[in-house]
Short mmCIF file of C-alpha atoms in Angstrom, two decimals:
data_model
loop_
_atom_site.label_atom_id
_atom_site.label_comp_id
_atom_site.label_asym_id
_atom_site.label_seq_id
_atom_site.Cartn_x
_atom_site.Cartn_y
_atom_site.Cartn_z
CA MET A 1 104.50 133.04 138.32
CA SER A 2 106.23 130.25 136.44
CA THR A 3 107.04 130.08 132.77
CA THR A 4 104.29 127.61 132.07
CA ASN A 5 101.79 129.94 133.62
CA MET A 6 103.01 132.76 131.49
CA ALA A 7 102.74 130.66 128.40
CA SER A 8 99.22 129.67 129.17
CA THR A 9 98.25 133.26 129.91
CA ALA A 10 99.68 134.39 126.66
CA SER A 11 98.08 131.65 124.62
CA ASP A 12 94.58 132.06 126.02
CA ALA A 13 93.22 135.12 124.38
CA GLN A 14 90.07 135.07 126.46
CA PRO A 15 89.58 134.39 130.12
CA PRO A 16 88.16 130.91 130.64
CA THR A 17 84.42 130.97 130.40
CA THR A 18 82.16 129.03 132.69
CA PRO A 19 80.34 126.26 130.89
CA PRO A 20 76.67 127.17 130.85
CA PRO A 21 74.72 125.08 133.33
CA THR A 22 71.86 123.20 131.77
CA GLN A 23 69.40 124.27 134.40
CA PRO A 24 69.37 127.06 136.95
CA LEU A 25 70.96 126.20 140.24
CA HIS A 26 68.45 128.14 142.26
CA ALA A 27 64.80 128.92 142.18
CA LEU A 28 64.35 132.22 140.41
CA PRO A 29 62.51 135.10 142.04
CA GLN A 30 59.14 136.16 140.72
CA PRO A 31 58.46 137.10 137.93
CA PHE A 32 61.51 135.60 136.25
CA THR A 33 61.43 132.21 134.64
CA THR A 34 64.00 130.16 132.80
CA SER A 35 62.60 131.18 129.44
CA ASN A 36 64.15 134.35 128.10
CA LEU A 37 67.03 134.00 130.55
CA GLU A 38 70.63 133.17 129.88
CA VAL A 39 73.25 132.56 132.53
CA LEU A 40 76.19 134.91 132.19
CA THR A 41 78.24 134.17 135.24
CA GLN A 42 78.07 133.23 138.86
CA GLY A 43 79.88 134.91 141.68
CA ALA A 44 80.15 134.04 145.33
CA GLU A 45 77.07 136.04 146.18
CA ALA A 46 75.08 136.57 143.06
CA LEU A 47 73.92 134.88 139.89
CA VAL A 48 74.09 137.00 136.80
CA TYR A 49 71.72 136.45 133.91
CA LYS A 50 71.10 138.13 130.64
CA THR A 51 67.50 138.86 129.83
CA THR A 52 65.25 141.62 128.54
CA PHE A 53 63.43 144.29 130.48
CA LEU A 54 60.55 146.67 129.74
CA THR A 55 60.65 145.92 126.02
CA PRO A 56 61.59 142.67 124.28
CA SER A 57 64.38 144.51 122.48
CA THR A 58 66.08 145.97 125.56
CA PRO A 59 68.78 143.60 126.75
CA CYS A 60 69.66 143.82 130.40
CA VAL A 61 71.54 142.12 133.19
CA LEU A 62 69.68 140.47 136.03
CA LYS A 63 71.70 140.18 139.19
CA TYR A 64 70.10 137.85 141.67
CA ARG A 65 71.34 137.17 145.16
CA PRO A 66 69.74 133.87 146.11
CA PRO A 67 69.00 133.26 149.77
CA LYS A 68 71.84 131.58 151.60
CA LEU A 69 70.36 128.64 153.42
CA TYR A 70 73.13 128.43 155.99
CA ARG A 71 72.21 131.84 157.37
CA HIS A 72 69.36 132.61 159.67
CA PRO A 73 66.48 133.69 157.39
CA ILE A 74 66.05 137.10 159.02
CA LEU A 75 69.76 137.88 158.91
CA ASP A 76 69.93 136.61 155.35
CA LYS A 77 67.12 138.90 154.25
CA ARG A 78 68.71 141.89 155.90
CA LEU A 79 72.15 141.26 154.45
CA THR A 80 70.80 140.68 150.96
CA LYS A 81 68.69 143.80 151.14
CA ALA A 82 71.47 145.95 152.54
CA ARG A 83 73.96 144.82 149.92
CA LEU A 84 71.63 145.16 146.99
CA LEU A 85 70.53 148.59 148.12
CA ALA A 86 74.09 149.71 148.63
CA GLU A 87 74.97 148.63 145.13
CA ALA A 88 71.92 150.27 143.57
CA ARG A 89 72.43 153.51 145.48
CA VAL A 90 76.04 153.76 144.41
CA LEU A 91 75.11 153.09 140.79
CA VAL A 92 72.37 155.70 140.78
CA LYS A 93 74.69 158.19 142.48
CA CYS A 94 77.38 157.59 139.86
CA ARG A 95 74.86 157.91 137.09
CA ARG A 96 73.60 161.22 138.47
CA GLU A 97 77.13 162.51 138.44
CA GLY A 98 77.48 161.53 134.81
CA LEU A 99 79.81 158.58 135.25
CA SER A 100 79.62 155.67 132.82
CA VAL A 101 78.18 152.88 134.89
CA PRO A 102 75.26 150.57 134.17
CA ALA A 103 71.91 152.20 134.94
CA VAL A 104 69.57 150.59 137.44
CA LEU A 105 66.40 149.69 135.57
CA GLY A 106 64.52 147.88 138.27
CA GLY A 107 64.85 145.77 141.36
CA ASP A 108 63.27 144.16 144.35
CA TRP A 109 65.26 144.13 147.57
CA GLU A 110 62.98 141.71 149.40
CA SER A 111 63.35 139.13 146.67
CA GLY A 112 66.98 139.92 146.08
CA TRP A 113 67.21 140.98 142.46
CA LEU A 114 68.39 143.96 140.53
CA VAL A 115 68.06 144.70 136.83
CA LEU A 116 70.89 146.65 135.26
CA GLU A 117 71.53 148.16 131.89
CA TRP A 118 73.29 145.95 129.38
CA ILE A 119 76.77 147.07 128.42
CA GLY A 120 77.81 145.73 125.03
CA GLY A 121 81.50 145.24 124.52
CA ARG A 122 84.48 143.48 126.02
CA THR A 123 86.17 143.60 129.37
CA VAL A 124 89.45 145.46 129.56
CA ARG A 125 90.91 142.14 130.61
CA ALA A 126 89.90 140.59 127.30
CA VAL A 127 91.39 143.54 125.45
CA LEU A 128 94.69 143.21 127.29
CA ASP A 129 94.76 139.44 126.95
CA GLU A 130 94.33 139.79 123.26
CA TRP A 131 97.06 142.36 123.09
CA VAL A 132 99.47 140.12 125.01
CA HIS A 133 98.52 137.26 122.74
CA LYS A 134 99.09 139.27 119.61
CA PHE A 135 102.36 140.93 120.45
CA GLY A 136 103.83 138.66 123.07
CA LEU A 137 103.95 135.41 121.12
CA ARG A 138 107.64 135.33 120.31
CA ALA A 139 108.67 135.64 123.92
CA ARG A 140 106.97 132.52 125.07
CA ASP A 141 109.58 129.76 124.87
CA GLY A 142 112.70 129.13 126.90
CA LYS A 143 112.38 131.92 129.39
CA THR A 144 113.08 131.18 132.99
CA SER A 145 112.22 134.16 135.11
CA GLU A 146 109.26 136.44 135.04
CA GLU A 147 111.54 139.44 134.62
CA GLU A 148 113.10 137.97 131.54
CA VAL A 149 109.78 137.08 130.04
CA LYS A 150 108.57 140.57 130.72
CA ARG A 151 111.56 142.23 129.14
CA GLU A 152 111.33 139.93 126.18
CA LEU A 153 107.66 140.74 125.79
CA ASP A 154 108.41 144.42 125.83
CA GLU A 155 111.20 144.06 123.33
CA GLY A 156 109.12 141.75 121.20
CA LEU A 157 106.43 144.35 121.26
CA MET A 158 108.82 147.02 120.13
CA GLU A 159 110.00 144.91 117.24
CA VAL A 160 106.52 144.04 116.17
CA VAL A 161 105.54 147.64 116.50
CA ALA A 162 108.38 148.62 114.24
CA GLU A 163 107.34 145.99 111.75
CA GLU A 164 103.66 146.49 111.52
CA LYS A 165 102.35 149.92 110.96
CA GLU A 166 98.89 149.03 112.16
CA SER A 167 100.20 148.04 115.57
CA GLN A 168 101.25 151.60 116.15
CA GLU A 169 97.59 152.45 116.02
CA ALA A 170 96.83 149.61 118.38
CA ARG A 171 99.42 150.98 120.77
CA GLU A 172 97.92 154.43 120.67
CA GLY A 173 94.52 152.89 121.16
CA LEU A 174 95.75 151.06 124.22
CA MET A 175 97.23 154.24 125.62
CA ARG A 176 93.94 156.00 125.05
CA LEU A 177 92.21 153.13 126.82
CA MET A 178 94.54 153.48 129.79
CA GLN A 179 93.87 157.20 129.97
CA MET A 180 90.14 156.57 129.98
CA VAL A 181 90.53 154.03 132.77
CA GLY A 182 92.58 156.49 134.81
CA ARG A 183 90.07 159.27 134.35
CA ALA A 184 87.09 157.02 135.06
CA VAL A 185 88.58 155.80 138.32
CA GLY A 186 89.55 159.36 139.19
CA LYS A 187 86.01 160.60 138.64
CA LEU A 188 84.62 157.73 140.68
CA HIS A 189 86.85 158.60 143.60
CA GLU A 190 86.16 162.27 143.20
CA ILE A 191 82.44 161.82 143.82
CA GLY A 192 83.18 159.82 146.95
CA VAL A 193 82.74 156.26 145.81
CA CYS A 194 85.24 153.44 146.07
CA HIS A 195 84.65 150.44 143.88
CA GLY A 196 86.00 147.83 146.27
CA ASP A 197 86.84 145.26 143.61
CA LEU A 198 88.48 147.20 140.84
CA THR A 199 89.96 144.63 138.48
CA THR A 200 90.44 144.58 134.74
CA SER A 201 87.50 142.18 134.51
CA ASN A 202 85.26 144.77 136.11
CA LEU A 203 86.12 147.39 133.53
CA MET A 204 84.36 147.21 130.21
CA LEU A 205 85.26 148.77 126.91
CA ARG A 206 81.82 149.57 125.58
CA THR A 207 81.50 149.19 121.84
CA PRO A 208 80.28 152.49 120.52
CA GLU A 209 76.78 152.60 119.14
CA ARG A 210 76.15 153.32 115.56
CA LYS A 211 75.31 156.97 115.89
CA GLU A 212 78.37 157.59 117.97
CA VAL A 213 80.59 155.96 115.39
CA VAL A 214 79.02 158.11 112.74
CA GLY A 215 79.17 161.18 114.95
CA ARG A 216 82.82 160.84 115.81
CA GLY A 217 83.33 159.93 112.22
CA PRO A 218 86.89 158.74 111.89
CA PRO A 219 87.38 159.26 108.17
CA ARG A 220 89.28 156.01 107.86
CA MET A 221 86.45 153.82 109.13
CA THR A 222 86.94 150.28 107.91
CA VAL A 223 84.28 148.21 106.24
CA SER A 224 84.15 145.83 109.17
CA ALA A 225 83.75 148.71 111.57
CA GLN A 226 80.83 149.97 109.54
CA ARG A 227 79.31 146.55 109.48
CA GLU A 228 79.75 146.19 113.18
CA ALA A 229 78.22 149.58 113.76
CA ALA A 230 75.29 148.77 111.55
CA MET A 231 74.73 145.53 113.37
CA SER A 232 74.81 147.02 116.83
CA GLY A 233 72.10 149.44 115.85
CA GLN A 234 69.56 146.83 114.96
CA ASP A 235 68.64 144.18 117.41
CA PRO A 236 70.84 144.15 120.51
CA PRO A 237 69.91 140.75 122.04
CA GLU A 238 70.65 138.86 118.87
CA VAL A 239 73.58 140.89 117.81
CA ILE A 240 75.77 141.13 120.85
CA PRO A 241 77.65 137.83 120.57
CA VAL A 242 78.27 138.44 116.90
CA GLN A 243 79.31 141.95 117.66
CA GLN A 244 81.90 140.78 120.15
CA GLU A 245 83.47 138.49 117.63
CA GLU A 246 83.52 141.24 115.10
CA THR A 247 85.32 143.54 117.48
CA LYS A 248 87.90 140.92 118.19
CA GLU A 249 88.59 140.54 114.55
CA THR A 250 89.01 144.22 114.00
CA ASN A 251 90.80 144.63 117.34
CA SER A 252 88.74 147.73 117.80
CA LEU A 253 89.79 149.93 120.67
CA GLU A 254 87.01 152.40 120.04
CA GLY A 255 84.51 153.04 122.77
CA ASP A 256 84.30 154.29 126.30
CA VAL A 257 85.21 152.69 129.59
CA VAL A 258 82.38 151.54 131.81
CA MET A 259 82.92 150.27 135.32
CA ILE A 260 80.75 147.32 136.33
CA ASP A 261 80.05 145.20 139.41
CA PHE A 262 79.56 147.60 142.27
CA GLY A 263 78.64 144.78 144.63
CA LEU A 264 81.46 145.72 147.01
CA ALA A 265 81.37 149.46 146.43
CA THR A 266 81.33 151.84 149.37
CA GLN A 267 80.69 155.53 149.67
CA THR A 268 83.85 156.81 151.27
CA ILE A 269 86.35 159.59 150.82
CA HIS A 270 89.26 157.99 152.66
CA GLU A 271 92.57 158.05 150.86
CA GLU A 272 93.22 154.59 152.14
CA ASP A 273 90.22 153.08 150.35
CA ARG A 274 91.05 154.93 147.17
CA ALA A 275 94.64 153.78 147.29
CA VAL A 276 93.50 150.21 147.87
CA ASP A 277 91.27 150.49 144.80
CA LEU A 278 94.28 151.49 142.73
CA TYR A 279 96.42 148.82 144.34
CA VAL A 280 93.91 146.11 143.50
CA LEU A 281 93.76 147.36 139.94
CA GLU A 282 97.53 147.41 139.72
CA ARG A 283 97.69 143.85 140.95
CA ALA A 284 95.13 142.85 138.37
CA PHE A 285 97.28 144.40 135.67
CA THR A 286 100.57 142.90 136.79
CA ALA A 287 99.24 139.50 137.76
CA THR A 288 97.59 138.69 134.48
CA HIS A 289 99.68 140.77 132.13
CA PRO A 290 103.27 141.36 133.23
CA ALA A 291 103.93 142.88 129.84
CA ALA A 292 101.17 145.37 130.38
CA GLU A 293 102.65 146.71 133.57
CA HIS A 294 104.00 149.87 132.03
CA LEU A 295 100.53 150.57 130.70
CA PHE A 296 99.40 150.98 134.26
CA GLN A 297 101.75 153.92 134.67
CA GLU A 298 99.59 155.70 132.14
CA VAL A 299 96.51 154.91 134.22
CA LEU A 300 98.17 156.37 137.29
CA ARG A 301 99.32 159.44 135.39
CA CYS A 302 95.81 160.24 134.24
CA TYR A 303 94.38 159.41 137.62
CA GLY A 304 96.82 161.84 139.23
CA GLU A 305 95.57 164.63 137.01
CA SER A 306 91.91 163.80 137.35
CA PHE A 307 90.96 165.44 140.64
CA LYS A 308 92.22 167.45 143.55
CA GLY A 309 93.61 165.08 146.10
CA ALA A 310 94.57 162.41 143.60
CA LYS A 311 98.24 163.10 144.23
CA THR A 312 97.92 162.25 147.91
CA VAL A 313 96.18 159.03 146.97
CA LEU A 314 99.11 158.15 144.76
CA LYS A 315 101.45 158.79 147.68
CA ARG A 316 99.32 156.54 149.83
CA LEU A 317 99.44 153.93 147.09
CA ALA A 318 103.19 153.67 147.65
CA ASP A 319 102.52 152.77 151.30
CA VAL A 320 99.88 150.25 150.34
CA ARG A 321 102.27 148.61 147.90
CA LEU A 322 104.69 147.99 150.74
CA ARG A 323 102.23 146.41 153.11
CA GLY A 324 99.40 145.03 151.01
CA ARG A 325 95.79 146.07 151.05
CA LYS A 326 94.99 144.98 154.59
CA ARG A 327 96.06 147.81 156.82
CA THR A 328 95.40 146.36 160.21
CA MET A 329 96.93 142.98 160.67
CA ILE A 330 96.14 142.91 164.37
CA GLY A 331 93.02 143.41 166.41
CA MET B 1 36.57 154.12 120.05
CA ALA B 2 39.97 155.21 121.17
CA THR B 3 43.28 153.97 119.83
CA VAL B 4 44.66 151.75 122.57
CA ARG B 5 48.08 150.18 122.37
CA THR B 6 48.57 146.94 124.23
CA ILE B 7 52.07 146.21 125.41
CA THR B 8 53.36 143.07 127.02
CA LEU B 9 56.19 143.49 129.47
CA PRO B 10 58.90 140.83 129.37
CA HIS B 11 58.51 138.49 132.36
CA TYR B 12 54.86 139.44 132.86
CA PRO B 13 53.37 138.04 129.68
CA SER B 14 50.00 137.36 131.28
CA TYR B 15 49.46 140.98 132.35
CA PRO B 16 49.23 143.14 129.25
CA ILE B 17 49.40 146.91 129.63
CA HIS B 18 46.89 149.04 127.74
CA ILE B 19 48.07 152.54 126.94
CA CYS B 20 46.04 155.30 125.39
CA MET B 21 46.81 158.95 124.79
CA PHE B 22 44.36 161.84 124.30
CA ARG B 23 44.67 165.47 123.39
CA ASP B 24 42.19 168.37 123.50
CA VAL B 25 40.45 166.73 126.41
CA THR B 26 37.54 168.76 127.76
CA ASN B 27 36.23 166.64 130.62
CA ALA B 28 39.33 166.13 132.74
CA ALA B 29 37.42 167.39 135.78
CA PHE B 30 34.84 164.65 135.33
CA LEU B 31 37.49 161.96 134.97
CA ARG B 32 39.23 163.23 138.05
CA SER B 33 36.01 163.23 140.06
CA GLN B 34 35.44 159.62 139.09
CA LEU B 35 38.93 158.79 140.38
CA LEU B 36 38.22 160.59 143.64
CA GLU B 37 34.96 158.70 144.05
CA ALA B 38 36.90 155.52 143.39
CA ASN B 39 34.37 154.47 140.79
CA PRO B 40 35.42 150.91 139.89
CA ASP B 41 34.53 151.55 136.25
CA PHE B 42 37.15 154.27 136.14
CA ASP B 43 39.98 152.22 137.47
CA TYR B 44 42.70 153.70 135.29
CA ALA B 45 45.95 155.48 135.83
CA PHE B 46 45.36 158.88 134.25
CA LEU B 47 48.71 160.54 133.80
CA ASP B 48 49.92 163.97 132.78
CA PRO B 49 51.87 163.51 129.51
CA SER B 50 54.14 166.44 130.30
CA MET B 51 55.56 164.37 133.16
CA ILE B 52 56.29 161.25 131.13
CA LEU B 53 59.76 161.37 129.65
CA SER B 54 59.82 158.21 127.58
CA PRO B 55 58.22 154.80 127.12
CA SER B 56 60.82 153.27 129.43
CA HIS B 57 59.96 155.81 132.09
CA LEU B 58 56.30 154.84 131.94
CA LEU B 59 56.93 151.11 131.57
CA GLY B 60 59.54 151.10 134.35
CA GLY B 61 57.01 152.55 136.75
CA THR B 62 54.35 150.18 135.45
CA PHE B 63 56.54 147.15 135.92
CA LEU B 64 57.35 148.06 139.50
CA ALA B 65 53.73 148.88 140.29
CA LEU B 66 52.53 145.62 138.78
CA HIS B 67 55.23 143.69 140.59
CA ALA B 68 54.40 145.28 143.93
CA SER B 69 50.68 144.67 143.48
CA LEU B 70 51.10 141.04 142.51
CA LEU B 71 53.34 140.35 145.49
CA SER B 72 50.87 142.25 147.74
CA ARG B 73 53.57 144.72 148.57
CA ALA B 74 51.80 147.73 147.15
CA LYS B 75 51.69 150.87 149.25
CA THR B 76 48.44 152.12 147.76
CA ARG B 77 44.99 150.65 147.34
CA THR B 78 44.88 149.80 143.68
CA PRO B 79 47.50 148.78 141.12
CA HIS B 80 46.69 151.93 139.15
CA SER B 81 47.24 154.29 142.01
CA GLU B 82 50.40 152.36 142.70
CA LEU B 83 51.60 153.29 139.23
CA VAL B 84 51.01 157.00 139.83
CA PHE B 85 52.66 156.69 143.23
CA ARG B 86 55.62 154.74 141.81
CA LEU B 87 56.49 157.44 139.32
CA HIS B 88 57.06 160.04 142.00
CA PRO B 89 60.44 160.05 143.75
CA ASN B 90 58.94 160.69 147.20
CA ASN B 91 56.69 158.63 149.42
CA ASN B 92 53.70 160.93 149.27
CA ILE B 93 50.68 159.65 147.38
CA GLY B 94 48.88 163.00 147.23
CA GLU B 95 51.99 164.69 145.93
CA ALA B 96 52.39 161.95 143.33
CA TYR B 97 48.81 162.54 142.11
CA ARG B 98 49.38 166.29 141.97
CA LYS B 99 52.54 165.92 139.91
CA PHE B 100 51.86 162.90 137.73
CA GLY B 101 48.08 162.64 137.79
CA ILE B 102 45.63 164.83 135.92
CA SER B 103 44.17 168.09 137.15
CA ASP B 104 40.75 169.59 136.39
CA SER B 105 42.32 171.73 133.70
CA SER B 106 44.31 169.01 131.94
CA THR B 107 43.87 168.88 128.20
CA ALA B 108 46.22 166.02 127.48
CA ILE B 109 46.00 162.65 129.16
CA ILE B 110 47.75 159.32 129.09
CA ALA B 111 45.50 156.55 130.32
CA VAL B 112 47.05 153.30 131.46
CA LYS B 113 45.03 150.21 132.25
CA LEU B 114 46.70 147.12 133.64
CA GLY B 115 45.31 143.90 132.23
CA LEU B 116 44.94 142.17 135.58
CA GLY B 117 42.08 139.92 134.51
CA PRO B 118 40.86 138.30 131.31
CA GLU B 119 37.93 140.72 131.11
CA VAL B 120 40.27 143.64 130.41
CA THR B 121 40.87 143.58 126.69
CA ASN B 122 42.09 146.11 124.20
CA GLU B 123 38.59 146.43 122.70
CA ARG B 124 36.85 146.99 125.99
CA VAL B 125 39.37 149.57 127.19
CA SER B 126 39.17 151.28 123.82
CA GLN B 127 35.40 151.35 123.88
CA HIS B 128 35.10 152.53 127.46
CA LEU B 129 37.68 155.28 127.10
CA GLY B 130 36.25 156.32 123.76
CA GLU B 131 32.86 156.75 125.40
CA HIS B 132 33.92 158.66 128.46
CA VAL B 133 36.95 160.71 127.52
CA GLN B 134 35.96 163.73 125.46
CA GLY B 135 39.05 164.32 123.42
CA GLU B 136 41.00 163.25 120.42
CA SER B 137 42.69 159.90 120.68
CA VAL B 138 46.30 159.83 119.54
CA ASN B 139 48.18 156.80 118.31
CA VAL B 140 51.10 156.17 120.67
CA GLY B 141 52.98 154.02 118.17
CA GLU B 142 53.93 150.39 117.94
CA GLU B 143 56.05 150.36 121.11
CA ALA B 144 54.34 153.32 122.73
CA GLU B 145 57.34 155.35 121.61
CA ARG B 146 55.25 158.52 121.35
CA VAL B 147 54.24 158.71 125.02
CA GLY B 148 57.20 161.01 125.64
CA ASP B 149 56.28 163.42 122.85
CA TRP B 150 54.56 165.97 125.06
CA CYS B 151 57.08 165.80 127.84
CA ASP B 152 58.17 168.97 129.60
CA VAL B 153 61.76 168.03 130.27
CA GLY B 154 62.30 170.97 132.61
CA LYS B 155 59.36 169.95 134.80
CA VAL B 156 60.52 166.35 134.94
CA ARG B 157 64.00 167.45 135.86
CA LYS B 158 62.63 169.55 138.66
CA VAL B 159 60.51 166.80 140.18
CA TYR B 160 63.40 164.35 140.16
CA LYS B 161 65.81 167.08 141.27
CA LEU B 162 68.16 166.45 138.39
CA GLU B 163 70.81 169.01 137.71
CA ASN B 164 70.90 170.84 134.47
CA PRO B 165 73.81 169.37 132.55
CA LYS B 166 75.71 172.63 132.13
CA LYS B 167 79.17 171.25 132.48
CA LYS B 168 79.11 168.72 129.71
CA GLY B 169 82.63 167.79 128.96
CA GLY B 170 85.12 164.97 128.88
CA LYS B 171 84.12 161.72 127.37
CA LYS B 172 80.49 162.59 126.86
CA GLY B 173 81.11 165.80 124.98
CA ALA B 174 81.61 163.92 121.75
CA GLN B 175 78.24 164.57 120.12
CA ILE B 176 78.35 167.12 117.40
CA ASN B 177 74.80 167.85 116.35
CA GLY B 178 72.15 169.28 118.60
CA VAL B 179 69.61 166.55 117.91
CA GLY B 180 71.93 163.82 119.10
CA LYS B 181 72.62 165.81 122.20
CA GLU B 182 68.99 166.12 123.15
CA VAL B 183 68.34 162.43 122.61
CA ASP B 184 71.39 161.63 124.72
CA GLU B 185 70.29 163.99 127.43
CA ARG B 186 66.88 162.36 127.60
CA ARG B 187 68.41 158.93 127.70
CA GLU B 188 70.73 159.94 130.46
CA MET B 189 67.81 161.38 132.44
CA GLU B 190 65.80 158.25 131.81
CA SER B 191 68.58 156.08 133.21
CA VAL B 192 68.80 158.11 136.38
CA ILE B 193 65.03 158.32 136.80
CA LEU B 194 64.57 154.57 136.40
CA GLY B 195 67.14 154.10 139.13
CA MET B 196 65.41 156.62 141.36
CA ILE B 197 61.96 155.11 141.06
CA THR B 198 63.45 151.70 141.69
CA LEU B 199 65.22 152.93 144.80
CA LYS B 200 62.25 154.93 146.02
CA GLY B 201 60.97 154.17 149.44
CA SER B 202 63.93 152.14 150.54
#
């Protein structure tokens, strides 16, 4: 990665957002219509909307896999159905085991849609980006190599940490976040599921709900945190964008980690797949946030302690690092 | 006249759902016989309130039943039987009626009527149910939030084969008071159950 890239990464606090299309690109499946629907994002396979389900005050995510016209209709139907079902089954399985993943609220395999629980909060990527932006500013100019930039970022961080007393809290919060990520991934692997696309963008830091904030009751709750908590309790669909901004302001690291996007998840207990999951996550950390690389060590540490067999996965991870995630290059 | 709550599901605004709850019902056997005779006047989904965990549980099943009926993908003969069938995790209609439907000895009943045509209105449902159900009508609340009041959580857990959350620890062990814990437990169950009834039969 070049210096300019680094600079741009550091200066953009948020990942670039897709401009909202004025009209849907595909016909929507019954019963959904453009009213009460808001495009969130579009992937290679699915369109993701925000809407409401069951009650007008329950926000949810609608994941729709539109038919691919270049495929034979029968094959297309089968693939769509198989993939949606696989995703829903994995999510329900995780939920049964008590893992924080979005709940499946409804779906129709023949028409290709799935309704998932809304997770309010930010992606871990956004959290890390913001962190890099906040503490990595002074290291941006005049650096030639990635290594240097990285070292400078780390040192810069240390200085800033020494200067600001609040950043010590931020640092602890980040460490706590990393531990939660490690444990969440560990639990996922323990129950025999591999995510398949584990990146920082597919990990969410869910903003705690009001009652949880009150329940955990940090005595030093700030006014803005109280306001944010009060707001999240009222009317979710209206509040969520506001809420996100609020969290950014307060740099809140409260909440729990929720894994999202199980579109590529598989039910497997192979070390190889688990190691590849970790490898992909590691790449996501290092590629977008070189300064956050040492944070990943904390993820691995917690992962290693999370279940029996995690240590062997970590050993396998060393192999995967050497060769990349594709094991078989031939045949 | 019975107190009927009419709820509109998002995305199906033209098919309102009429929900009505009774207690101290004395003629459950009669209502059940009308269902067995498939009397078109008694085209309701009569449910056992002890099996309904929450409004979302009921509405989730209703949405899927309505959706399946409208796309002619229903597995049963009427949209109302489809609702009873949808709530059960297995593909057995008789079993679904035994678990979620009413029995001759039921004293509490939730009646659901899908507004599939313009002739089904709140008033008509209210009048018809008020005439034929011998029992005390109970207000289910603005958003039908009270439909889960008479739930037997243990029974529901058994039907859906959900484990008792004995080992509650880690991140989710943060609640301090018992009330919060029970609400959380129900919510957690609801999330799993909605997933299960969605996945059912596939």
